[in-house]
Every structure is written in C-alpha cells, then in structure tokens.
C-alpha cells in the first residue's frame, strides 16, 4: 500500500511539472467522460420518464388485463364481479381494479355537458400512477357514500366552476334530463396532463357507478379487470387466472399483458447507439493522451536513465509512468462526472423530464457515475501502458549519453 501511495504522489508531482503538455488531452478526456456520463445518466432518467409515461396509459410493469366478453346467461353483473374478484383475491393479488366505461351529463357553468366517466377501484391510482393535484384519490370508504365521490380532471374542474372539494355538490343528469338527477361530491382534481386533458373526464368508485342518475347494474357492467403482479410471476399468474376463470362459469375472459417495456418499443437500441458514440469520443480522447504521453517520455529519457542508475527497477519505472496517466485521467474523469451530474440535475433539465411524464424524479444513476470513473481509469491505463513500456526499455548508458 505504501508503494502504491508513493506512486500516486510521485505521479501527481510529475503532472504538475508537465501540466502544460497534457492539459489539452486531459480536457478532451474530461469532455469524453462528461459526454459518456451525461448520456448514461440522462438516458437513465429519460427512460424512467418514458416508462412512467407509458405506465400512466398501460399500467405499471407486469400489469395484466382481464377482458370480459360477456357473462353467462344466468349470471348477473354483480355475480360476475364477485366471482372474478374472488378468484383474483384467492391468488393473493392486492393491487387490482375494475374498469367500467360510461358517460354522464353534468351541470357546468356553461350548461349541461357530457363527460367521460370511468368506474374504478382505489388501486387504479397506484397501477396507473395517477397524480392528484388537489384533494385526494378514491378510497375504499368512498364505495358506498350516499352522494357518490368523483375525481375530475382539470378541464372538468374548471367547467364546474372550481367547486369546494369534499363539500360543494355538483349535479348529474340521466338521459331523461331533469327527471333523472342526482348529486356527487368532487373530492379530488387530477394533475394537468396535456396528453390526457383533451376532454372532460371523471373517475368514480366502481361500486357507486350504478347509483348515478340513469345508470343500472345491467348498463354498467365491468369491461376490464386489471391486476398488478410481480414481474417474475407474471406468466405463472396469467396462466392460472386464465385457467380458473375459464372454469368459474361466469363468462368468457381473456387474460393478456396491459403494459409494455421500453425494450419492446426499441428504446434499448437507441440507448446503445448513443453509448457507442460516447465511447468513440472517449477513444479519441485516449489517442490524444497517448501521443502526448509518448512525447513526454521522450523528453524524460535522461531523467529515467538517472533513476535507473540509482537502482530504480523496470517495474518501478513502468508503474510510475503508468500512474501518471491514470492519475491524470481519473482527475479529468472526476471533473467530467461532476459536470455531467450538475447538467442532468439542473432545473431546466428536470423540468423537461417532468414534461415527458416523469412523476417520481429519480436520483442520478449511480451506475452512470461508476461507469464514467471506470472509463476514465481504463483510458488512463490504455494511454499509459505503451509509454510506460517504452520507458522500461530505455538503457541507462544511452539515456545518460543522450
């Protein structure tokens, strides 16, 4: 350990002496490491943003969709729901939700307007990363309220005149108009989303949809059931659900994946291509450092010869010259990594990631930092090996005469 520390200290001292010669090459190495780390770190955060954006439409990774193609003739919608949910609960799946598609007529400040209405269970918010800007999301206690609870998107909330959450009721109508009317309570407002806020929309507890004006259990059958399962068990659970539901006798169902990974969309190939470009930049920086190191060794022939005459072994000379390159590139790499972290975590970059759908902003990937420093060290070893090998072959008598 003492020899290693001594080599590092000696290498640092030599760098200070020859800093004018190698400064430009180190700038190139630092920029290359900066590019590599920024690409890996930014790519990791961007992939997280894209993944979360996809999860808001298709559900989290390993979400399975159970599509209903109609119940048995003697089975009511309630009996079908109970049977399907019982089979899901029997497998120990906690994160599950129904999804019912319907619409409603709601009294707004500009008259009565149609709004999309979806009946769901509370777990829908976790499965689809639903973000509530005001109020709260649906809870189990909202399933059987006298005045159904609803969560609305920003356009509907504005159209309703921004009612007080949890206290001020809004009026809903059935198809027959004023003869079929009722009230609901807005308990939450979804965060604004330009990709989804193209129409009025609301969410209501699945068990209370049939209580809305003009709705009956027969007209509000569950269209889909969604379950979020561990990825490593997805195939097994999918097969078991298909088997048990087929034998339940309550209808015809299809069990299929609802979510897709970034690899399925070709994002992995794009990331690999960008990393390859960054590695090429790093290689160019390494070549520049090799040239400068060779020139430096040629100018130090007399110095190396004198050190050999005082008993320095070839191994000591090799390690000393090699460590000069390694220490230089590690320092340059550390600067490049620091700059990359500062760039990716800058407010304007994180705001961009949020615009792309990043709900939970992750920390800068540690793997990107480690790979950046590892790449800098590898460049130092590669750039210093050849000059160090040449230095060990310098003969003492030739070096002193030169």
XYZ file of C-alpha atoms in Angstrom:
402
model
C 0.000 0.000 0.000
C 2.886 2.381 0.785
C 4.374 1.756 -2.658
C 1.041 2.464 -4.351
C 0.525 5.711 -2.440
C 4.094 6.750 -3.198
C 3.497 6.084 -6.902
C 0.343 8.198 -6.866
C 2.076 11.086 -5.082
C 5.013 10.874 -7.475
C 2.675 10.771 -10.469
C 0.816 13.825 -9.238
C 4.078 15.701 -8.845
C 5.111 14.840 -12.408
C 1.725 16.007 -13.668
C 2.238 19.399 -12.080
C 5.575 19.688 -13.846
C 4.266 18.618 -17.261
C 0.761 20.026 -16.978
C 1.261 22.343 -19.946
C 1.854 19.417 -22.294
C -1.045 17.227 -21.242
C -3.669 19.829 -20.366
C -5.368 19.801 -23.785
C -5.502 15.995 -23.843
C -6.974 15.926 -20.345
C -9.612 18.420 -21.442
C -10.502 16.001 -24.217
C -10.700 13.101 -21.754
C -12.793 15.144 -19.317
C -15.193 16.113 -22.114
C -15.423 12.488 -23.263
C -16.190 11.251 -19.745
C -18.677 14.104 -19.351
C -20.423 13.051 -22.577
C -20.469 9.375 -21.572
C -21.766 10.040 -18.047
C -24.338 12.578 -19.216
C -25.624 10.162 -21.855
C -25.886 7.281 -19.378
C -27.354 9.411 -16.584
C -29.687 11.430 -18.769
C -30.661 8.326 -20.706
C -31.489 6.521 -17.468
C -33.676 9.378 -16.268
C -35.288 9.774 -19.690
C -36.056 6.066 -19.831
C -37.647 6.454 -16.390
C -39.745 9.333 -17.705
C -40.851 7.372 -20.760
C -41.553 4.288 -18.658
C -43.680 6.251 -16.202
C -45.482 7.945 -19.087
C -46.271 4.531 -20.571
C -47.428 3.294 -17.168
C -49.975 6.107 -16.991
C -51.714 4.661 -20.036
C -50.978 0.930 -19.861
C -50.301 0.368 -16.170
C -47.123 -0.481 -14.336
C -44.757 -3.201 -15.415
C -46.393 -6.655 -15.245
C -49.967 -5.353 -15.253
C -52.390 -7.980 -16.588
C -55.731 -7.115 -18.167
C -58.698 -9.453 -17.862
C -61.147 -8.565 -20.617
C -64.757 -9.647 -20.273
C -66.596 -10.777 -23.409
C -69.934 -11.143 -21.675
C -71.268 -13.080 -18.735
C -73.201 -16.313 -18.661
C -76.921 -16.030 -19.330
C -77.934 -16.799 -15.751
C -75.228 -14.635 -14.147
C -75.851 -11.016 -13.130
C -73.143 -8.343 -13.409
C -72.783 -8.324 -9.632
C -72.301 -12.093 -9.529
C -69.708 -11.894 -12.291
C -67.805 -9.199 -10.399
C -67.891 -11.161 -7.178
C -66.691 -14.349 -8.872
C -63.840 -12.690 -10.751
C -62.669 -10.672 -7.748
C -62.841 -13.795 -5.594
C -60.533 -15.653 -7.996
C -58.124 -12.681 -8.013
C -58.125 -12.431 -4.216
C -57.576 -16.173 -3.940
C -54.222 -15.711 -5.688
C -53.225 -13.098 -3.095
C -53.259 -10.157 -5.541
C -53.871 -6.920 -3.639
C -53.365 -4.450 -6.458
C -56.431 -4.985 -8.609
C -59.116 -2.777 -10.070
C -62.206 -2.941 -12.211
C -62.664 -0.577 -15.128
C -66.133 0.466 -16.316
C -66.580 2.826 -19.245
C -69.621 5.056 -19.318
C -70.558 8.731 -19.531
C -72.605 11.243 -17.594
C -74.327 14.564 -18.083
C -73.068 17.158 -15.633
C -74.239 20.672 -14.836
C -71.444 23.150 -15.599
C -71.253 26.931 -15.607
C -71.978 26.818 -19.347
C -74.912 24.406 -19.207
C -75.227 20.638 -19.153
C -72.312 18.833 -20.813
C -71.365 15.232 -21.409
C -68.308 13.924 -19.587
C -66.455 10.652 -19.815
C -66.887 8.647 -16.630
C -64.833 5.655 -15.569
C -65.698 3.396 -12.666
C -62.576 2.091 -10.927
C -61.319 0.736 -7.613
C -58.839 2.639 -5.386
C -55.871 0.550 -6.600
C -56.289 2.129 -10.060
C -54.375 5.168 -8.792
C -51.302 3.091 -7.912
C -51.400 0.918 -11.016
C -51.602 3.888 -13.401
C -49.524 6.377 -11.388
C -52.484 8.733 -11.104
C -51.427 12.094 -9.682
C -53.883 14.269 -7.766
C -53.103 17.989 -7.736
C -55.849 18.920 -5.260
C -57.812 16.889 -2.745
C -57.289 13.135 -2.776
C -57.778 9.985 -4.807
C -60.580 7.486 -4.294
C -60.527 5.318 -1.150
C -62.349 2.178 -0.026
C -64.608 4.335 2.168
C -65.949 6.102 -0.935
C -67.545 2.963 -2.384
C -70.898 3.328 -0.612
C -71.394 7.041 0.014
C -74.906 8.455 -0.327
C -73.563 11.165 -2.636
C -71.036 9.390 -4.887
C -67.493 10.718 -4.745
C -65.782 11.619 -8.014
C -62.296 12.713 -9.025
C -62.235 15.033 -12.039
C -59.570 16.230 -14.463
C -58.561 19.881 -14.768
C -60.870 20.780 -17.728
C -63.946 19.408 -15.931
C -62.978 21.115 -12.678
C -62.750 24.459 -14.456
C -66.068 23.835 -16.252
C -67.742 23.093 -12.910
C -66.645 26.488 -11.600
C -63.972 25.091 -9.241
C -66.348 23.797 -6.518
C -65.083 23.361 -2.952
C -63.642 19.875 -2.633
C -65.468 17.476 -0.358
C -68.349 19.823 0.490
C -69.920 21.511 -2.531
C -72.067 19.068 -4.570
C -72.352 19.007 -8.347
C -75.475 17.924 -10.231
C -75.582 14.958 -12.600
C -78.415 14.071 -15.008
C -79.533 10.903 -16.692
C -80.629 10.527 -20.287
C -84.151 11.733 -19.436
C -82.993 15.146 -18.295
C -84.113 16.815 -15.093
C -86.393 13.902 -14.187
C -83.280 11.831 -13.579
C -80.867 13.871 -11.496
C -78.602 13.397 -8.557
C -75.622 14.864 -6.809
C -71.988 13.909 -6.497
C -69.115 15.317 -4.464
C -65.813 16.229 -6.072
C -63.077 15.001 -3.718
C -60.032 15.412 -5.947
C -58.640 17.053 -9.066
C -56.082 15.309 -11.264
C -52.813 16.997 -12.143
C -52.855 18.731 -15.512
C -51.688 16.499 -18.360
C -51.626 17.899 -21.926
C -51.647 14.340 -23.311
C -54.855 13.378 -21.485
C -56.748 16.617 -20.821
C -58.332 16.819 -24.267
C -61.874 16.256 -22.946
C -63.946 16.360 -19.764
C -63.338 13.244 -17.667
C -64.122 11.919 -14.198
C -63.470 8.827 -12.085
C -65.960 7.288 -9.655
C -65.844 4.218 -7.382
C -66.861 1.139 -9.342
C -69.489 0.133 -6.773
C -71.213 3.535 -6.931
C -71.460 3.927 -10.714
C -74.810 2.107 -10.776
C -76.160 4.707 -8.300
C -75.615 7.585 -10.701
C -78.664 9.045 -12.488
C -79.805 6.904 -15.402
C -77.414 4.046 -14.578
C -78.305 0.468 -13.662
C -76.170 -2.573 -12.872
C -77.075 -4.001 -16.288
C -75.788 -0.911 -18.129
C -72.591 -0.575 -16.093
C -71.015 -3.989 -16.401
C -67.273 -4.242 -15.802
C -65.437 -4.144 -19.114
C -61.983 -4.988 -17.787
C -60.208 -6.147 -14.662
C -56.580 -5.137 -14.134
C -54.091 -6.709 -11.738
C -50.550 -5.564 -10.966
C -48.368 -8.559 -10.147
C -44.638 -9.184 -9.531
C -42.842 -9.289 -12.916
C -41.152 -12.620 -12.171
C -44.566 -14.226 -11.507
C -46.493 -12.576 -14.342
C -46.522 -15.579 -16.702
C -47.477 -18.025 -13.983
C -50.280 -15.823 -12.625
C -51.545 -15.146 -16.137
C -51.847 -18.869 -16.840
C -53.534 -19.574 -13.509
C -56.036 -16.743 -13.961
C -56.939 -17.933 -17.436
C -57.467 -21.474 -16.123
C -59.507 -20.566 -13.039
C -61.709 -18.017 -14.823
C -62.428 -20.478 -17.620
C -63.786 -22.910 -15.028
C -65.688 -20.343 -12.976
C -68.709 -20.414 -15.290
C -69.428 -16.687 -15.052
C -68.437 -15.603 -18.548
C -65.737 -15.553 -21.169
C -62.472 -13.797 -20.378
C -59.112 -13.129 -21.964
C -56.009 -12.528 -19.829
C -53.283 -10.508 -21.567
C -50.475 -8.071 -20.672
C -51.591 -4.477 -20.387
C -48.135 -2.863 -20.100
C -45.089 -2.959 -22.359
C -41.428 -2.360 -21.545
C -39.169 0.189 -23.206
C -37.236 -2.645 -24.852
C -40.436 -3.629 -26.641
C -40.570 -0.106 -28.076
C -36.950 -0.187 -29.325
C -35.608 2.269 -26.739
C -32.784 -0.089 -25.749
C -31.302 0.019 -29.250
C -31.367 3.826 -29.249
C -29.602 3.986 -25.879
C -26.967 1.513 -27.055
C -26.300 3.596 -30.163
C -25.800 6.773 -28.130
C -23.444 4.971 -25.719
C -21.376 3.700 -28.648
C -20.984 7.279 -29.913
C -19.853 8.402 -26.446
C -17.313 5.565 -26.303
C -15.903 6.611 -29.676
C -15.456 10.147 -28.324
C -13.709 8.671 -25.284
C -11.403 6.633 -27.516
C -10.414 9.740 -29.469
C -9.524 11.463 -26.204
C -7.425 8.441 -25.216
C -5.498 8.562 -28.500
C -4.641 12.201 -27.921
C -3.389 11.390 -24.437
C -1.218 8.543 -25.806
C 0.524 10.909 -28.214
C 1.236 13.455 -25.502
C 2.490 10.741 -23.128
C 4.887 9.417 -25.755
C 6.301 12.893 -26.347
C 6.662 13.412 -22.601
C 8.578 10.134 -22.182
C 10.959 11.117 -24.991
C 11.727 14.367 -23.183
C 12.387 12.473 -19.922
C 14.948 9.990 -21.253
C 17.822 11.476 -19.206
C 15.694 11.604 -16.062
C 14.628 7.976 -16.426
C 18.241 6.896 -17.106
C 19.473 8.613 -13.938
C 16.718 6.941 -11.893
C 17.693 3.559 -13.327
C 21.350 4.210 -12.446
C 20.342 4.770 -8.816
C 18.617 1.382 -8.674
C 15.073 2.010 -9.900
C 13.739 -1.258 -11.312
C 11.920 -1.591 -14.610
C 8.724 -2.365 -12.733
C 9.039 0.848 -10.695
C 9.598 2.892 -13.849
C 6.639 1.191 -15.540
C 4.290 1.792 -12.609
C 5.449 5.400 -12.227
C 4.821 6.338 -15.862
C 1.564 4.377 -15.929
C 0.288 6.030 -12.752
C 0.938 9.473 -14.215
C -1.548 8.711 -16.957
C -4.047 7.025 -14.628
C -3.995 9.824 -12.034
C -4.420 12.419 -14.774
C -7.391 10.692 -16.377
C -9.068 9.932 -13.036
C -8.866 13.616 -12.089
C -10.178 14.609 -15.522
C -12.884 11.952 -15.262
C -13.981 13.181 -11.843
C -14.374 16.688 -13.251
C -16.306 15.330 -16.233
C -18.605 13.273 -13.997
C -19.263 16.259 -11.706
C -20.172 18.435 -14.689
C -22.466 15.721 -16.073
C -24.301 15.369 -12.740
C -24.680 19.155 -12.499
C -26.104 19.307 -16.024
C -28.585 16.439 -15.705
C -29.815 17.675 -12.299
C -30.144 21.287 -13.496
C -33.691 22.692 -13.053
C -34.320 23.178 -16.776
C -33.385 19.529 -17.464
C -35.531 18.111 -14.649
C -38.434 20.278 -15.815
C -38.049 18.736 -19.260
C -38.169 15.230 -17.766
C -41.363 16.126 -15.898
C -42.901 17.374 -19.135
C -42.096 13.969 -20.644
C -44.118 12.273 -17.907
C -41.608 11.720 -15.090
C -43.766 11.547 -11.960
C -41.192 10.363 -9.411
C -37.894 12.097 -10.211
C -35.166 9.508 -9.525
C -31.663 10.368 -8.305
C -28.796 10.491 -10.761
C -27.969 6.851 -11.601
C -25.018 5.655 -9.537
C -24.101 3.229 -12.314
C -23.528 6.167 -14.668
C -21.100 7.750 -12.175
C -19.225 4.489 -11.625
C -19.038 3.749 -15.338
C -17.739 7.261 -16.011
C -14.948 6.901 -13.456
C -14.211 3.359 -14.612
C -13.971 4.555 -18.212
C -11.574 7.335 -17.168
C -9.398 4.839 -15.322
C -9.422 2.451 -18.278
C -8.398 5.287 -20.603
C -5.528 6.108 -18.275
C -4.338 2.503 -18.259
C -4.572 2.182 -22.032
C -2.945 5.554 -22.676
C -0.132 4.966 -20.194
C 0.726 1.347 -20.956
C 2.609 1.999 -24.200
C 4.676 4.976 -22.930
C 5.432 3.057 -19.719
C 6.606 0.054 -21.726
C 8.884 2.269 -23.827
C 10.283 3.876 -20.663
C 11.308 0.476 -19.245
C 13.335 -0.283 -22.379
C 15.494 2.823 -22.137
C 19.118 1.767 -21.486
C 20.967 3.584 -18.722
C 24.131 4.299 -20.724
C 22.175 5.560 -23.742
C 19.986 7.747 -21.546
C 22.984 9.348 -19.795
C 24.809 9.953 -23.092
C 21.642 11.462 -24.584
